DNA sequence: TGTACATCAGTGAACGCGCGTTCACTGATGTAC
DNA sequence: TGTACATCAGTGAACGCGCGTTCACTGATGTAC
């Protein structure tokens, strides 16, 4: 029966991605070491290169997973019945919670060195577009008069603003603050934004 | 006459910081290499370690300079006569302009690995406090009813939000946008924030 | 089914490179008298 | 002022380490007949 080899290969692939994820989650991108990876995955050092071109490939796999989980967490944070402002805040808090729960996986999404040829791989753009779609919907309810361009910019602006608050809030360098304070900051910014039209 | 040695030492120190700044500005933190540094500064490799403990020290010197320049640019962007909302926007645009003009120096401010013992060096906290003071003033005009704590959080929130917009706006990874668009995004967020009280 | 051969994943020692830091040596600068 | 000595910055070759990737070899799996 054929397939024993292919199955084993697939298994090694999964084990390597699992191990890479564990390493990045535990110590950040810099903690991804080929030898540790092989040891944790229970295969030989050289076996990594039977399955992947290089470690960078592995990082992209892990980031793909992370983006999926992040997207799911954000999507699960609202049911669509909320007023748009409340929905934005719930999504932002879900974003914060995800980042706080998996800081290293989350940072890896933004720290990867993208290949210089193509500006970004497909899975990245697709995942990002999905995330942005979540934000755009409530914004278009809040600002029905906005055209597509303005709405697109507003969406980016919202995401970036929340991202910045979460980013600097989570690193103690900029003088770390507890999650509740980060939540307050998000609400401060988002509530003010909604006010003129909505309350 | 004594002092010839000390003078020379001081000169080497300056040359090394200049060279380090040039390297970081040109290629980011990762481009700071001891050998290149020595060549550019016109001294021997070992001389670096006569003046500094290690390269990290040099990075901190460069970041100190950068923070000073950044602070000056932000302070110079307003004269205090503007309405608070306009002032916030001018400061934010100055921040954007600085980041766009010196992206690698700017990123180095946030990318340094701080020593794990103390959370952050003094010059860092001082500079940050100065930057925050610039933001707090117009905010307290906009929201006179806020207490100190809320105002502090709002200040951080503002800074973080603008930082996030500039950060993601400037890296093409997240799908780069021209500076004008970044300006629009900043205005979108800040203007909305000011509206309920002010317009 | 059984045997002989081919393939290709598995292996880990070795390669190669980069690079921060050290160290034994030297020579200019400064000091004592 | 001049001479002998001491000091310490200047020097760059060498050290040491980490680590991604390769490569010649092996053995299990798959195929042909």
CSV table of C-alpha atoms in Angstrom, one decimal, chain B residues 25-190:
chain,number,residue,atom,x,y,z
B,25,UNK,CA,19.2,55.6,10.1
B,26,UNK,CA,20.4,53.8,7.0
B,27,UNK,CA,19.5,50.2,7.8
B,28,UNK,CA,17.8,50.0,11.1
B,29,UNK,CA,19.0,48.5,14.4
B,30,UNK,CA,20.1,45.3,12.7
B,31,UNK,CA,22.6,47.3,10.6
B,32,UNK,CA,24.6,48.4,13.6
B,33,UNK,CA,27.8,46.3,13.2
B,34,UNK,CA,30.9,46.8,15.3
B,35,UNK,CA,33.3,46.6,12.4
B,36,UNK,CA,31.4,49.0,10.1
B,37,UNK,CA,31.2,51.3,13.0
B,38,UNK,CA,34.9,51.3,13.7
B,39,UNK,CA,35.6,51.9,10.0
B,40,UNK,CA,33.2,54.8,9.7
B,41,UNK,CA,34.3,56.4,12.9
B,42,UNK,CA,38.0,56.0,11.8
B,43,UNK,CA,39.0,54.0,14.9
B,44,UNK,CA,40.0,50.5,15.7
B,45,UNK,CA,37.5,47.8,16.5
B,46,UNK,CA,38.7,47.5,20.1
B,47,UNK,CA,38.4,51.3,20.6
B,48,UNK,CA,34.7,51.0,20.7
B,49,UNK,CA,35.0,49.1,24.0
B,50,UNK,CA,37.3,51.7,25.4
B,51,UNK,CA,34.5,54.2,25.3
B,52,UNK,CA,31.3,52.1,25.6
B,53,UNK,CA,30.5,49.0,27.5
B,54,UNK,CA,28.9,47.4,24.5
B,55,UNK,CA,26.9,48.3,21.4
B,56,UNK,CA,23.7,48.5,23.3
B,57,UNK,CA,25.1,51.5,25.1
B,58,UNK,CA,25.6,53.1,21.7
B,59,UNK,CA,22.0,52.4,20.7
B,60,UNK,CA,20.8,54.1,23.9
B,61,UNK,CA,22.9,57.2,23.0
B,62,UNK,CA,21.4,57.3,19.6
B,63,UNK,CA,17.9,56.9,20.9
B,64,UNK,CA,18.5,59.7,23.4
B,65,UNK,CA,19.4,62.0,20.5
B,66,UNK,CA,16.4,60.8,18.5
B,67,UNK,CA,14.0,61.4,21.4
B,68,UNK,CA,15.4,65.0,21.7
B,69,UNK,CA,14.9,65.7,18.1
B,70,UNK,CA,11.4,64.2,18.1
B,71,UNK,CA,10.4,66.2,21.1
B,72,UNK,CA,11.7,69.4,19.5
B,73,UNK,CA,9.8,68.7,16.3
B,74,UNK,CA,6.6,68.1,18.2
B,75,UNK,CA,7.1,71.1,20.4
B,76,UNK,CA,7.8,73.3,17.4
B,77,UNK,CA,4.7,72.3,15.6
B,78,UNK,CA,2.4,74.6,17.7
B,79,UNK,CA,2.6,77.9,19.4
B,80,UNK,CA,-0.1,77.4,22.0
B,81,UNK,CA,-2.6,79.9,20.4
B,82,UNK,CA,-4.4,77.2,18.5
B,83,UNK,CA,-7.6,75.6,19.7
B,84,UNK,CA,-6.8,72.4,21.4
B,85,UNK,CA,-8.2,70.1,18.7
B,86,UNK,CA,-6.1,71.8,16.0
B,87,UNK,CA,-3.1,71.6,18.3
B,88,UNK,CA,-3.5,67.9,18.7
B,89,UNK,CA,-3.7,67.4,15.0
B,90,UNK,CA,-0.6,69.6,14.4
B,91,UNK,CA,1.4,67.7,16.9
B,92,UNK,CA,0.3,64.4,15.4
B,93,UNK,CA,1.2,65.5,12.0
B,94,UNK,CA,4.6,66.6,13.3
B,95,UNK,CA,5.0,63.1,14.8
B,96,UNK,CA,4.1,61.6,11.5
B,97,UNK,CA,6.5,63.8,9.6
B,98,UNK,CA,9.3,62.9,11.9
B,99,UNK,CA,8.6,59.2,11.7
B,100,UNK,CA,8.4,59.4,7.9
B,101,UNK,CA,11.6,61.4,7.7
B,102,UNK,CA,13.6,59.1,9.9
B,103,UNK,CA,11.8,55.8,9.9
B,104,UNK,CA,14.7,53.7,11.2
B,105,UNK,CA,15.7,56.1,13.9
B,106,UNK,CA,12.1,56.3,15.0
B,107,UNK,CA,11.5,52.6,15.0
B,108,UNK,CA,14.7,52.1,17.0
B,109,UNK,CA,13.1,54.0,19.8
B,110,UNK,CA,10.5,51.2,20.2
B,111,UNK,CA,12.6,48.3,19.1
B,112,UNK,CA,15.4,48.5,21.7
B,113,UNK,CA,15.6,45.7,24.1
B,114,UNK,CA,15.4,47.4,27.5
B,115,UNK,CA,17.5,46.0,30.3
B,116,UNK,CA,15.3,43.5,32.1
B,117,UNK,CA,16.3,44.8,35.5
B,118,UNK,CA,15.1,48.3,35.4
B,119,UNK,CA,11.9,48.6,33.3
B,120,UNK,CA,13.3,51.5,31.3
B,121,UNK,CA,16.2,54.0,31.5
B,122,UNK,CA,15.7,57.5,32.9
B,123,UNK,CA,16.2,59.4,29.7
B,124,UNK,CA,13.4,57.3,28.2
B,125,UNK,CA,10.9,57.9,30.8
B,126,UNK,CA,11.8,61.6,31.0
B,127,UNK,CA,11.5,62.1,27.2
B,128,UNK,CA,8.2,60.2,27.2
B,129,UNK,CA,6.9,62.3,30.0
B,130,UNK,CA,7.8,65.4,28.0
B,131,UNK,CA,6.0,64.2,25.0
B,132,UNK,CA,2.9,63.2,27.0
B,133,UNK,CA,2.8,66.7,28.6
B,134,UNK,CA,2.4,68.2,25.2
B,135,UNK,CA,-0.6,66.0,24.6
B,136,UNK,CA,-2.2,66.4,28.0
B,137,UNK,CA,-2.5,70.2,27.9
B,138,UNK,CA,-4.9,70.4,25.0
B,139,UNK,CA,-6.8,67.4,26.2
B,140,UNK,CA,-7.4,69.0,29.6
B,141,UNK,CA,-8.8,72.0,27.7
B,142,UNK,CA,-11.1,69.8,25.8
B,143,UNK,CA,-12.2,67.8,28.8
B,144,UNK,CA,-12.0,70.1,31.8
B,145,UNK,CA,-14.3,67.8,33.8
B,146,UNK,CA,-11.8,64.9,33.7
B,147,UNK,CA,-9.8,63.9,36.8
B,148,UNK,CA,-6.1,63.3,36.7
B,149,UNK,CA,-6.3,59.6,36.2
B,150,UNK,CA,-8.8,59.7,33.4
B,151,UNK,CA,-6.7,62.5,31.8
B,152,UNK,CA,-3.6,60.4,32.1
B,153,UNK,CA,-5.3,57.5,30.4
B,154,UNK,CA,-6.7,59.7,27.7
B,155,UNK,CA,-3.3,61.1,27.0
B,156,UNK,CA,-1.8,57.6,26.6
B,157,UNK,CA,-4.7,56.6,24.5
B,158,UNK,CA,-4.3,59.5,22.2
B,159,UNK,CA,-0.6,59.0,21.8
B,160,UNK,CA,-1.0,55.2,21.3
B,161,UNK,CA,-3.8,55.7,18.7
B,162,UNK,CA,-1.8,58.2,16.7
B,163,UNK,CA,1.3,56.0,17.0
B,164,UNK,CA,-0.6,53.0,15.7
B,165,UNK,CA,-1.9,55.0,12.7
B,166,UNK,CA,1.6,56.2,11.9
B,167,UNK,CA,3.2,52.8,12.5
B,168,UNK,CA,0.8,50.8,10.3
B,169,UNK,CA,0.5,53.6,7.8
B,170,UNK,CA,4.2,53.8,7.2
B,171,UNK,CA,4.9,50.1,6.7
B,172,UNK,CA,3.8,48.9,3.4
B,173,UNK,CA,3.2,45.5,4.8
B,174,UNK,CA,-0.2,46.4,6.1
B,175,UNK,CA,-0.7,47.9,2.7
B,176,UNK,CA,1.1,51.2,2.7
B,177,UNK,CA,-0.7,54.4,2.2
B,178,UNK,CA,0.7,57.8,1.2
B,179,UNK,CA,1.4,60.3,3.9
B,180,UNK,CA,-1.7,62.4,3.0
B,181,UNK,CA,-3.9,59.5,3.7
B,182,UNK,CA,-2.3,59.0,7.1
B,183,UNK,CA,-2.9,62.6,7.8
B,184,UNK,CA,-6.5,62.1,6.9
B,185,UNK,CA,-6.8,59.1,9.2
B,186,UNK,CA,-5.3,61.0,12.1
B,187,UNK,CA,-7.7,63.9,11.5
B,188,UNK,CA,-10.6,61.5,11.3
B,189,UNK,CA,-9.9,60.1,14.7
B,190,UNK,CA,-8.9,63.3,16.4
